[in-house]
Tab-separated table of C-alpha atoms and ligand atoms in Angstrom:
chain	number	residue	atom	x	y	z
A	1	MET	CA	-0.765	11.083	-5.410
A	2	LEU	CA	-2.637	13.727	-3.408
A	3	ASP	CA	-1.077	16.824	-4.882
A	4	GLY	CA	-2.728	19.995	-3.694
A	5	LYS	CA	-5.584	18.004	-2.042
A	6	ARG	CA	-7.019	19.302	1.200
A	7	ILE	CA	-8.115	16.778	3.715
A	8	LEU	CA	-10.121	17.843	6.919
A	9	LEU	CA	-9.170	15.138	9.427
A	10	VAL	CA	-11.669	14.714	12.331
A	11	VAL	CA	-9.852	12.905	15.101
A	12	THR	CA	-12.426	11.338	17.694
A	13	GLY	CA	-11.798	9.458	20.893
A	14	GLY	CA	-10.115	6.105	20.619
A	15	ILE	CA	-6.715	4.424	21.222
A	16	ALA	CA	-6.283	4.229	17.493
A	17	ALA	CA	-6.033	8.086	17.372
A	18	TYR	CA	-2.233	7.591	17.488
A	19	LYS	CA	-2.425	6.144	13.930
A	20	CYS	CA	-3.790	9.393	12.497
A	21	LEU	CA	-0.393	10.923	13.041
A	22	GLU	CA	0.883	8.535	10.561
A	23	VAL	CA	-1.994	9.287	8.274
A	24	ILE	CA	-1.027	12.894	8.350
A	25	ARG	CA	2.528	12.164	7.551
A	26	ARG	CA	1.634	9.984	4.535
A	27	VAL	CA	-0.779	12.400	3.119
A	28	ARG	CA	1.805	15.155	3.185
A	29	GLU	CA	4.327	12.861	1.771
A	30	ARG	CA	1.995	12.696	-1.269
A	31	GLY	CA	1.655	16.416	-1.567
A	32	GLY	CA	-1.715	16.679	0.304
A	33	HIS	CA	-2.612	19.222	3.006
A	34	VAL	CA	-4.106	18.185	6.275
A	35	ARG	CA	-6.156	20.463	8.693
A	36	CYS	CA	-7.326	18.737	11.930
A	37	ILE	CA	-10.394	18.877	14.178
A	38	LEU	CA	-9.795	17.269	17.537
A	39	THR	CA	-12.747	16.398	19.492
A	40	ARG	CA	-12.685	16.315	23.423
A	41	GLY	CA	-12.447	12.473	23.224
A	42	GLY	CA	-9.704	12.603	20.606
A	43	ALA	CA	-7.685	14.921	22.804
A	44	GLN	CA	-7.445	12.174	25.553
A	45	PHE	CA	-5.357	10.168	23.103
A	46	VAL	CA	-3.401	12.596	20.844
A	47	THR	CA	-2.368	16.263	21.660
A	48	PRO	CA	-3.078	19.197	19.454
A	49	LEU	CA	0.616	19.973	19.622
A	50	ALA	CA	1.418	16.648	17.702
A	51	LEU	CA	-1.429	17.207	15.204
A	52	GLY	CA	-0.411	20.777	14.613
A	53	ALA	CA	3.296	19.909	14.321
A	54	LEU	CA	2.814	17.159	11.792
A	55	SER	CA	0.061	19.052	9.802
A	56	GLU	CA	1.911	22.486	10.082
A	57	ASP	CA	-1.578	24.061	10.462
A	58	TRP	CA	-3.863	25.192	13.280
A	59	VAL	CA	-5.772	22.441	15.011
A	60	PHE	CA	-9.473	23.369	15.618
A	61	GLN	CA	-11.128	22.046	18.894
A	62	ASP	CA	-13.865	24.483	19.942
A	63	LEU	CA	-17.144	25.341	18.220
A	64	PHE	CA	-17.408	28.475	20.343
A	65	SER	CA	-13.790	29.697	19.832
A	66	LEU	CA	-13.997	33.354	19.179
A	67	THR	CA	-10.707	33.333	17.294
A	68	ASP	CA	-11.288	30.298	15.205
A	69	GLU	CA	-14.825	31.518	14.177
A	70	GLN	CA	-13.645	34.884	13.273
A	71	GLU	CA	-10.758	33.761	11.193
A	72	ILE	CA	-12.210	30.626	9.560
A	73	GLY	CA	-15.690	29.708	10.799
A	74	HIS	CA	-16.862	26.129	11.047
A	75	ILE	CA	-18.917	26.120	7.849
A	76	ARG	CA	-15.812	27.435	5.802
A	77	LEU	CA	-13.656	24.879	7.601
A	78	SER	CA	-15.999	22.079	6.453
A	79	ARG	CA	-16.194	23.390	2.967
A	80	GLU	CA	-12.739	24.270	2.094
A	81	ALA	CA	-11.610	20.764	2.201
A	82	ASP	CA	-11.644	18.360	-0.759
A	83	VAL	CA	-12.645	15.450	1.632
A	84	VAL	CA	-13.478	15.033	5.222
A	85	LEU	CA	-11.792	12.046	6.867
A	86	VAL	CA	-12.984	10.832	10.255
A	87	ALA	CA	-10.221	8.699	11.761
A	88	PRO	CA	-10.684	7.093	14.213
A	89	ALA	CA	-14.345	7.145	13.903
A	90	SER	CA	-15.808	6.117	17.301
A	91	ALA	CA	-19.271	4.502	17.758
A	92	ASN	CA	-20.382	7.801	19.258
A	93	VAL	CA	-19.377	9.971	16.392
A	94	LEU	CA	-21.194	7.404	13.881
A	95	ALA	CA	-24.299	7.660	15.987
A	96	LYS	CA	-24.240	11.385	16.027
A	97	MET	CA	-23.708	11.510	12.308
A	98	ALA	CA	-26.404	9.200	11.589
A	99	SER	CA	-28.874	11.137	13.612
A	100	GLY	CA	-27.677	14.539	12.465
A	101	GLN	CA	-26.584	15.691	15.801
A	102	ALA	CA	-24.270	18.802	15.938
A	103	ASP	CA	-23.161	19.437	19.458
A	104	ASP	CA	-19.486	20.111	18.908
A	105	LEU	CA	-17.145	21.517	16.287
A	106	ALA	CA	-16.677	17.929	14.624
A	107	THR	CA	-20.192	17.025	14.330
A	108	THR	CA	-21.177	20.451	13.157
A	109	ALA	CA	-18.625	20.520	10.495
A	110	LEU	CA	-19.750	16.997	9.390
A	111	LEU	CA	-23.366	18.198	9.072
A	112	ALA	CA	-22.405	21.228	7.321
A	113	THR	CA	-19.988	19.835	4.760
A	114	ASP	CA	-20.782	19.404	1.026
A	115	LYS	CA	-17.622	17.294	0.450
A	116	PRO	CA	-17.241	13.553	0.283
A	117	VAL	CA	-16.945	12.025	3.860
A	118	VAL	CA	-14.766	8.946	4.637
A	119	VAL	CA	-14.971	7.301	8.097
A	120	ALA	CA	-12.421	4.809	9.487
A	121	PRO	CA	-14.263	3.175	12.332
A	122	ALA	CA	-12.304	1.868	15.401
A	123	MET	CA	-13.880	0.507	18.425
A	124	ASN	CA	-14.403	-2.528	20.549
A	125	PRO	CA	-15.684	-5.708	18.534
A	126	ALA	CA	-18.839	-5.877	20.645
A	127	MET	CA	-19.533	-2.222	19.960
A	128	TRP	CA	-18.891	-2.622	16.218
A	129	GLU	CA	-21.294	-5.773	16.069
A	130	HIS	CA	-24.006	-3.996	18.094
A	131	PRO	CA	-27.088	-3.664	16.074
A	132	ALA	CA	-27.242	0.021	16.812
A	133	THR	CA	-23.850	0.686	15.300
A	134	LYS	CA	-24.642	-1.528	12.457
A	135	ALA	CA	-27.792	0.484	11.804
A	136	ASN	CA	-26.054	3.783	12.021
A	137	MET	CA	-23.343	2.650	9.683
A	138	ALA	CA	-25.919	1.386	7.223
A	139	VAL	CA	-27.634	4.733	7.228
A	140	LEU	CA	-24.351	6.540	6.594
A	141	GLU	CA	-23.350	4.326	3.768
A	142	GLU	CA	-26.768	4.696	2.169
A	143	ARG	CA	-26.286	8.552	2.365
A	144	GLY	CA	-23.018	8.058	0.454
A	145	VAL	CA	-20.480	8.055	3.355
A	146	HIS	CA	-17.410	6.038	2.561
A	147	ARG	CA	-16.197	3.514	4.993
A	148	ILE	CA	-12.634	2.039	5.223
A	149	GLY	CA	-12.272	-0.886	7.602
A	150	PRO	CA	-12.391	-1.772	10.395
A	151	ALA	CA	-10.021	-4.694	10.164
A	152	GLU	CA	-9.918	-7.808	12.372
A	153	GLY	CA	-7.109	-7.925	14.988
A	154	ALA	CA	-6.191	-7.675	18.743
A	155	MET	CA	-7.625	-4.697	20.613
A	156	ALA	CA	-5.008	-2.684	22.128
A	157	GLU	CA	-7.030	-1.703	25.125
A	158	SER	CA	-8.648	-4.918	26.237
A	159	GLY	CA	-6.571	-7.731	24.622
A	160	GLU	CA	-9.643	-8.977	22.973
A	161	TRP	CA	-9.602	-10.265	19.314
A	162	GLY	CA	-12.162	-9.338	16.777
A	163	MET	CA	-13.370	-6.798	14.243
A	164	GLY	CA	-12.838	-3.172	15.182
A	165	ARG	CA	-9.290	-2.238	14.697
A	166	MET	CA	-8.884	0.938	12.578
A	167	ALA	CA	-7.636	0.316	9.039
A	168	GLU	CA	-3.911	0.963	8.527
A	169	PRO	CA	-2.725	4.369	7.588
A	170	ASP	CA	-1.584	3.124	4.179
A	171	ALA	CA	-4.909	1.654	3.436
A	172	ILE	CA	-6.699	4.934	4.538
A	173	VAL	CA	-4.523	6.953	2.355
A	174	ALA	CA	-4.951	4.571	-0.557
A	175	ALA	CA	-8.683	4.956	-0.063
A	176	LEU	CA	-8.307	8.794	-0.150
A	177	GLU	CA	-6.383	8.582	-3.252
A	178	GLY	CA	-8.899	6.307	-4.987
A	179	LEU	CA	-11.669	8.814	-4.088
A	180	LEU	CA	-9.800	11.893	-5.096
A	181	GLY	CA	-7.833	10.581	-8.061
A	182	GLY	CA	-10.961	10.739	-10.319
A	183	ALA	CA	-9.150	12.877	-12.965
A	184	GLN	CA	-6.199	10.475	-12.960
A	185	ALA	CA	-8.267	7.298	-13.049
A	186	GLY	CA	-8.318	7.219	-16.805
A	187	LEU	CA	-4.681	7.790	-17.372
A	188	LEU	CA	-3.998	4.203	-18.301
A	189	LYS	CA	-7.457	3.326	-19.719
A	190	ASP	CA	-7.116	0.738	-22.535
A	191	ARG	CA	-3.681	-0.264	-21.343
A	192	ARG	CA	-2.797	-3.603	-20.046
A	193	ALA	CA	-0.338	-4.282	-17.346
A	194	LEU	CA	1.512	-7.337	-15.900
A	195	VAL	CA	2.998	-7.194	-12.409
A	196	THR	CA	4.773	-9.976	-10.410
A	197	SER	CA	5.083	-9.987	-6.659
A	198	GLY	CA	6.220	-11.932	-3.620
A	199	PRO	CA	8.695	-14.712	-3.445
A	200	THR	CA	8.712	-18.090	-4.981
A	201	HIS	CA	8.912	-21.392	-3.227
A	202	GLU	CA	11.029	-24.022	-4.529
A	203	ALA	CA	10.413	-27.440	-3.147
A	204	ILE	CA	13.071	-29.573	-1.444
A	205	ASP	CA	10.660	-32.298	-0.460
A	206	PRO	CA	6.900	-32.175	0.191
A	207	VAL	CA	7.189	-30.155	3.321
A	208	ARG	CA	10.370	-28.034	2.841
A	209	PHE	CA	11.173	-25.290	0.354
A	210	LEU	CA	13.768	-22.637	-0.659
A	211	ALA	CA	12.300	-19.068	-0.270
A	212	ASN	CA	13.236	-15.612	0.600
A	213	ARG	CA	11.808	-12.769	2.677
A	214	SER	CA	9.706	-10.921	0.126
A	215	SER	CA	6.259	-9.900	1.522
A	216	GLY	CA	4.692	-8.941	-1.692
A	217	LYS	CA	4.042	-5.380	-0.312
A	218	GLN	CA	5.857	-3.566	-2.969
A	219	GLY	CA	4.633	-5.625	-5.934
A	220	HIS	CA	1.039	-5.666	-4.798
A	221	ALA	CA	1.191	-1.953	-4.290
A	222	VAL	CA	2.331	-1.510	-7.848
A	223	ALA	CA	-0.376	-3.550	-9.201
A	224	ALA	CA	-2.929	-1.540	-7.215
A	225	ALA	CA	-1.474	1.682	-8.433
A	226	LEU	CA	-1.677	0.721	-12.013
A	227	ALA	CA	-5.263	-0.532	-11.607
A	228	ARG	CA	-6.235	2.772	-9.971
A	229	LEU	CA	-4.960	4.472	-13.095
A	230	GLY	CA	-7.268	2.391	-15.251
A	231	ALA	CA	-4.921	-0.306	-16.527
A	232	THR	CA	-6.312	-3.721	-16.901
A	233	THR	CA	-3.971	-5.363	-14.524
A	234	THR	CA	-2.747	-9.023	-13.996
A	235	LEU	CA	-0.866	-9.665	-10.816
A	236	VAL	CA	1.183	-12.878	-10.724
A	237	SER	CA	1.912	-13.467	-7.119
A	238	GLY	CA	4.153	-15.948	-5.224
A	239	PRO	CA	2.909	-17.006	-1.846
A	240	THR	CA	2.210	-13.965	0.338
A	241	HIS	CA	-0.235	-12.731	3.011
A	242	GLN	CA	-1.104	-9.623	1.111
A	243	PRO	CA	-4.813	-8.988	0.353
A	244	GLU	CA	-5.668	-9.080	-3.336
A	245	PRO	CA	-5.710	-5.589	-4.648
A	246	ALA	CA	-9.079	-4.265	-5.648
A	247	GLY	CA	-9.791	-4.469	-9.424
A	248	VAL	CA	-6.820	-6.575	-10.131
A	249	ASN	CA	-6.718	-10.104	-11.669
A	250	VAL	CA	-4.586	-12.072	-9.403
A	251	VAL	CA	-2.902	-15.358	-10.479
A	252	HIS	CA	-1.395	-17.369	-7.497
A	253	VAL	CA	1.672	-19.415	-8.244
A	254	GLU	CA	4.272	-21.005	-6.165
A	255	THR	CA	7.486	-21.779	-8.211
A	256	ALA	CA	9.547	-19.631	-10.657
A	257	ARG	CA	8.450	-21.941	-13.462
A	258	GLU	CA	4.817	-21.407	-12.792
A	259	MET	CA	5.424	-17.622	-12.470
A	260	LEU	CA	7.072	-17.799	-15.949
A	261	ASP	CA	4.111	-19.761	-17.481
A	262	ALA	CA	1.595	-17.390	-15.906
A	263	CYS	CA	3.406	-14.293	-17.078
A	264	LEU	CA	3.676	-15.591	-20.711
A	265	GLY	CA	-0.040	-16.474	-20.599
A	266	ALA	CA	-0.816	-12.814	-19.555
A	267	LEU	CA	0.977	-11.320	-22.499
A	268	PRO	CA	0.366	-9.324	-24.515
A	269	VAL	CA	0.633	-6.241	-22.224
A	270	ASP	CA	1.815	-2.691	-22.581
A	271	VAL	CA	3.918	-2.852	-19.457
A	272	ALA	CA	5.375	-5.437	-17.335
A	273	VAL	CA	6.812	-4.709	-13.778
A	274	MET	CA	8.613	-7.528	-12.296
A	275	ALA	CA	8.866	-6.933	-8.627
A	276	ALA	CA	8.886	-10.553	-7.513
A	277	ALA	CA	11.772	-11.940	-5.668
A	278	VAL	CA	12.162	-15.054	-7.950
A	279	ALA	CA	14.433	-17.712	-6.683
A	280	ASP	CA	17.464	-17.871	-8.954
A	281	TRP	CA	17.963	-21.619	-8.140
A	282	ARG	CA	15.887	-24.533	-7.267
A	283	PRO	CA	16.639	-27.976	-6.031
A	284	ALA	CA	17.525	-30.286	-8.837
A	285	ASP	CA	15.195	-32.949	-7.810
A	286	ALA	CA	12.570	-32.380	-5.129
A	287	ALA	CA	12.168	-35.524	-3.112
A	288	ARG	CA	8.934	-37.196	-3.357
A	289	ALA	CA	8.740	-38.275	0.278
A	290	LYS	CA	9.862	-36.195	3.322
A	291	LEU	CA	13.683	-36.427	3.752
A	292	LYS	CA	14.321	-38.082	7.069
A	293	LYS	CA	16.960	-38.020	9.659
A	294	PRO	CA	18.495	-41.376	10.537
A	295	ALA	CA	16.534	-43.188	13.221
A	296	LYS	CA	17.792	-42.422	16.843
A	297	GLY	CA	21.357	-43.565	17.335
A	298	GLY	CA	22.155	-43.965	13.670
A	299	LYS	CA	24.558	-41.727	11.835
A	300	SER	CA	24.660	-40.377	8.323
A	301	ALA	CA	25.857	-37.167	6.672
A	302	PRO	CA	23.024	-34.607	6.032
A	303	PRO	CA	21.567	-34.694	2.633
A	304	SER	CA	23.397	-32.483	0.012
A	305	LEU	CA	21.222	-30.091	-2.001
A	306	LYS	CA	22.037	-29.771	-5.733
A	307	LEU	CA	20.581	-26.685	-7.252
A	308	VAL	CA	19.820	-26.028	-10.925
A	309	GLU	CA	19.090	-22.562	-12.340
A	310	ASN	CA	15.569	-21.327	-12.698
A	311	PRO	CA	14.425	-19.520	-15.696
A	312	ASP	CA	14.842	-15.731	-15.797
A	313	ILE	CA	11.263	-14.345	-16.126
A	314	LEU	CA	12.386	-10.795	-16.631
A	315	ALA	CA	15.074	-11.570	-19.109
A	316	THR	CA	12.737	-13.876	-21.063
A	317	VAL	CA	10.012	-11.132	-21.427
A	318	SER	CA	12.553	-8.469	-22.089
A	319	GLY	CA	14.054	-10.584	-24.919
A	320	ARG	CA	10.854	-11.421	-26.836
A	321	ASN	CA	11.006	-10.520	-30.406
A	322	GLU	CA	7.254	-10.775	-30.855
A	323	GLY	CA	4.800	-9.274	-28.317
A	324	ARG	CA	7.454	-7.578	-26.147
A	325	PRO	CA	5.686	-5.201	-23.817
A	326	HIS	CA	6.362	-1.535	-24.818
A	327	LEU	CA	7.927	-1.003	-21.310
A	328	VAL	CA	9.513	-3.836	-19.351
A	329	ILE	CA	10.613	-2.808	-15.796
A	330	GLY	CA	12.567	-4.882	-13.407
A	331	PHE	CA	13.345	-4.484	-9.639
A	332	ALA	CA	16.996	-5.013	-8.475
A	333	ALA	CA	17.545	-6.244	-4.912
A	334	GLU	CA	21.108	-5.367	-3.773
A	335	THR	CA	22.942	-5.480	-0.561
A	336	ASP	CA	26.083	-3.610	-1.724
A	337	ALA	CA	27.220	-1.311	-4.677
A	338	VAL	CA	23.406	-0.821	-5.268
A	339	VAL	CA	23.529	1.596	-8.121
A	340	GLU	CA	26.624	0.141	-9.849
A	341	ASN	CA	25.139	-3.467	-9.734
A	342	ALA	CA	21.710	-2.359	-10.780
A	343	VAL	CA	23.149	-0.347	-13.844
A	344	ALA	CA	24.984	-3.640	-14.979
A	345	LYS	CA	21.719	-5.790	-14.270
A	346	ARG	CA	19.555	-3.589	-16.359
A	347	ARG	CA	21.816	-4.072	-19.355
A	348	ALA	CA	22.210	-7.944	-18.552
A	349	LYS	CA	18.551	-8.435	-18.312
A	350	GLY	CA	17.636	-6.230	-21.307
A	351	CYS	CA	14.807	-4.488	-19.604
A	352	ASP	CA	13.933	-0.779	-20.058
A	353	TRP	CA	13.812	0.459	-16.405
A	354	LEU	CA	15.229	-1.114	-13.399
A	355	VAL	CA	14.063	-0.003	-9.863
A	356	ALA	CA	16.967	-0.599	-7.510
A	357	ASN	CA	16.571	-1.106	-3.623
A	358	ASP	CA	18.964	-1.864	-0.957
A	359	VAL	CA	17.808	-5.167	0.645
A	360	SER	CA	20.453	-5.290	3.487
A	361	ALA	CA	19.083	-6.590	6.619
A	362	ALA	CA	19.748	-3.241	8.439
A	363	VAL	CA	17.632	-1.413	5.890
A	364	GLY	CA	14.563	-3.446	6.326
A	365	THR	CA	13.233	-3.355	2.768
A	366	PHE	CA	11.930	-6.939	2.696
A	367	GLY	CA	8.665	-6.898	4.491
A	368	GLY	CA	8.916	-3.261	5.549
A	369	ASP	CA	6.516	-0.484	4.686
A	370	ASP	CA	8.913	2.006	3.257
A	371	ASN	CA	11.397	1.874	0.497
A	372	GLN	CA	14.270	4.072	-0.940
A	373	VAL	CA	14.858	3.291	-4.626
A	374	HIS	CA	16.789	4.470	-7.595
A	375	LEU	CA	15.153	4.439	-10.930
A	376	ILE	CA	17.754	3.455	-13.602
A	377	THR	CA	16.859	4.039	-17.187
A	378	ALA	CA	18.895	4.376	-20.466
A	379	ASP	CA	19.079	8.157	-19.727
A	380	GLY	CA	20.646	7.852	-16.236
A	381	VAL	CA	20.105	7.278	-12.430
A	382	GLU	CA	17.305	9.091	-10.456
A	383	GLU	CA	17.445	8.918	-6.618
A	384	TRP	CA	13.974	8.857	-5.061
A	385	PRO	CA	13.409	9.810	-1.463
A	386	LYS	CA	12.593	7.232	1.199
A	387	VAL	CA	8.876	7.022	1.229
A	388	SER	CA	6.219	4.382	1.774
A	389	LYS	CA	6.120	1.363	-0.677
A	390	LEU	CA	2.568	2.695	-1.697
A	391	ALA	CA	4.048	5.991	-2.495
A	392	VAL	CA	6.907	4.429	-4.603
A	393	ALA	CA	4.338	2.465	-6.536
A	394	GLU	CA	2.057	5.557	-7.013
A	395	ARG	CA	5.127	7.551	-8.495
A	396	LEU	CA	6.112	4.586	-10.639
A	397	ALA	CA	2.590	4.197	-11.999
A	398	GLN	CA	2.504	7.904	-12.864
A	399	ARG	CA	5.876	7.626	-14.589
A	400	ILE	CA	4.584	4.655	-16.521
A	401	ALA	CA	1.442	6.518	-17.521
A	402	GLU	CA	3.543	9.529	-18.896
A	403	THR	CA	5.855	7.243	-20.896
A	404	LEU	CA	2.920	5.243	-22.396
A	405	LYS	CA	1.011	8.365	-23.337
A	406	THR	CA	3.504	8.994	-26.151
A	407	ALA	CA	3.823	5.297	-26.997
B	501	PMT	O1	8.064	-7.982	-1.320
B	501	PMT	P1	8.565	-6.991	-0.359
B	501	PMT	O2	8.762	-7.361	1.087
B	501	PMT	O3	7.697	-5.710	-0.383
B	501	PMT	O4	9.984	-6.388	-0.717
B	501	PMT	C1	10.193	-5.721	-2.101
B	501	PMT	C2	11.335	-6.359	-2.870
B	501	PMT	C3	12.612	-6.114	-2.122
B	501	PMT	C4	11.168	-7.824	-3.061
B	501	PMT	C5	11.265	-5.669	-4.236
B	501	PMT	O5	11.367	-4.283	-4.131
B	501	PMT	C6	12.423	-6.044	-5.113
B	501	PMT	O6	13.591	-5.760	-5.129
B	501	PMT	N1	12.067	-7.029	-6.071
B	501	PMT	C7	13.079	-7.829	-6.926
B	501	PMT	C8	13.686	-8.801	-6.118
B	501	PMT	C9	14.820	-9.664	-6.975
B	501	PMT	O7	14.578	-10.788	-7.175
B	501	PMT	O8	15.889	-8.902	-7.272
B	501	PMT	P2	16.989	-9.593	-8.161
B	501	PMT	O9	18.037	-8.335	-8.294
B	501	PMT	O10	17.406	-10.929	-7.783
B	501	PMT	O11	16.308	-9.680	-9.580
B	501	PMT	C10	16.342	-8.720	-10.702
B	501	PMT	C11	15.073	-8.760	-11.454
B	501	PMT	O12	15.035	-10.098	-12.175
B	501	PMT	C12	13.769	-8.691	-10.691
B	501	PMT	O13	12.932	-7.893	-11.429
B	501	PMT	C13	13.273	-10.151	-10.596
B	501	PMT	O14	11.780	-10.250	-10.517
B	501	PMT	C14	13.826	-10.725	-11.859
B	501	PMT	N2	14.166	-12.201	-11.754
B	501	PMT	C15	15.089	-12.584	-10.999
B	501	PMT	C16	15.436	-13.997	-11.073
B	501	PMT	C17	14.680	-14.898	-11.928
B	501	PMT	N3	14.893	-16.166	-12.092
B	501	PMT	N4	13.780	-14.339	-12.695
B	501	PMT	C18	13.502	-12.974	-12.634
B	501	PMT	O15	12.509	-12.462	-13.430
């Protein structure tokens, strides 16, 4: 979390500037404070009004503003922050930073600051690949400037594809947390964690499978959050497109039975968090060859699918007599009577906590970036606000750390 942390956000010119509005929202959601400097280029893409409304603070634009200078002053502005974030960081601002230019409020504050600086570059791929930009970035990184992104993708302004898209707000905020969370980094030191994530795929034949809509965002975020607090973390993941979280040992599996084996192989651990959407059933016999429709003109009934039950990984780990993790946490995906069903599920599965979320199509939890959960424990039910999946993961990891402290 970013509780009480002060972020000085420098917004420079680029179409990605709109994403910094989401960065502000997510920092504030985590208890952080954002103060903005908006460059002349940045103001072509976002307004001071939008930045000011979201940050609930003054937006600084002019180096020679009598009022701003009398009230705060650019040196104080750059030093009062815990971290300075430049997002988006244009090729121009990187060049100025590398050569120590200070010809506007943003570059003056960047030259004057004694705090860590994070840049989130965003520009056309040709500009990012240019030797001048590469050299500037190398100089900055050598001086200790932290870089997040850019990522590969489509360029909004030109339709080109390549490296140059600004990192997503969640990734930027996670980088800030990693940088500022030093005091917390050791909270789960010497602890081992197991997390499951993503769907499982259960083969019907060599080319078809049963699956569900889990993207792995929530489970991967939990693994990353536990690792950030210092836990030695194993993530057993079904097939997803999520990047592997930094500092996490990832075991890739496909089926529920493989996931169970990988989980048992990762024991003993202090905490197990089962966020995967494991298929409850699988086809009884996967066909060895691709099932075929009858040849044109021929008629036959479609093949019937006989299902058998998969092992229950959460119940198996919860029920172990020997080597049961101190804390076993499941997730419950419900589409109706969320809390009532989850309370009963916690008892049935024998886990300590259950994180219940509504996965009705209208809510968009599967694959979405946000989640609204209820934490169900033996002591009762807590309703958490709707926040990003990263924030849910951070809060859960904090709660795990508090609980294991006394274990
Ligand atoms: O991946 P995302 O797109 O980010 O979406 C996140 C999520 C909705 C998948 C996640 O938040 C979530 O709810 N995960 C649990 C999904 C699920 O399978 O719920 P369930 O109510 O069917 O199962 C309850 C618990 O038993 C889960 O911890 C599950 O991992 C576990 N289980 C289920 C079946 C089985 N055979 N073995 C299990 O271990």
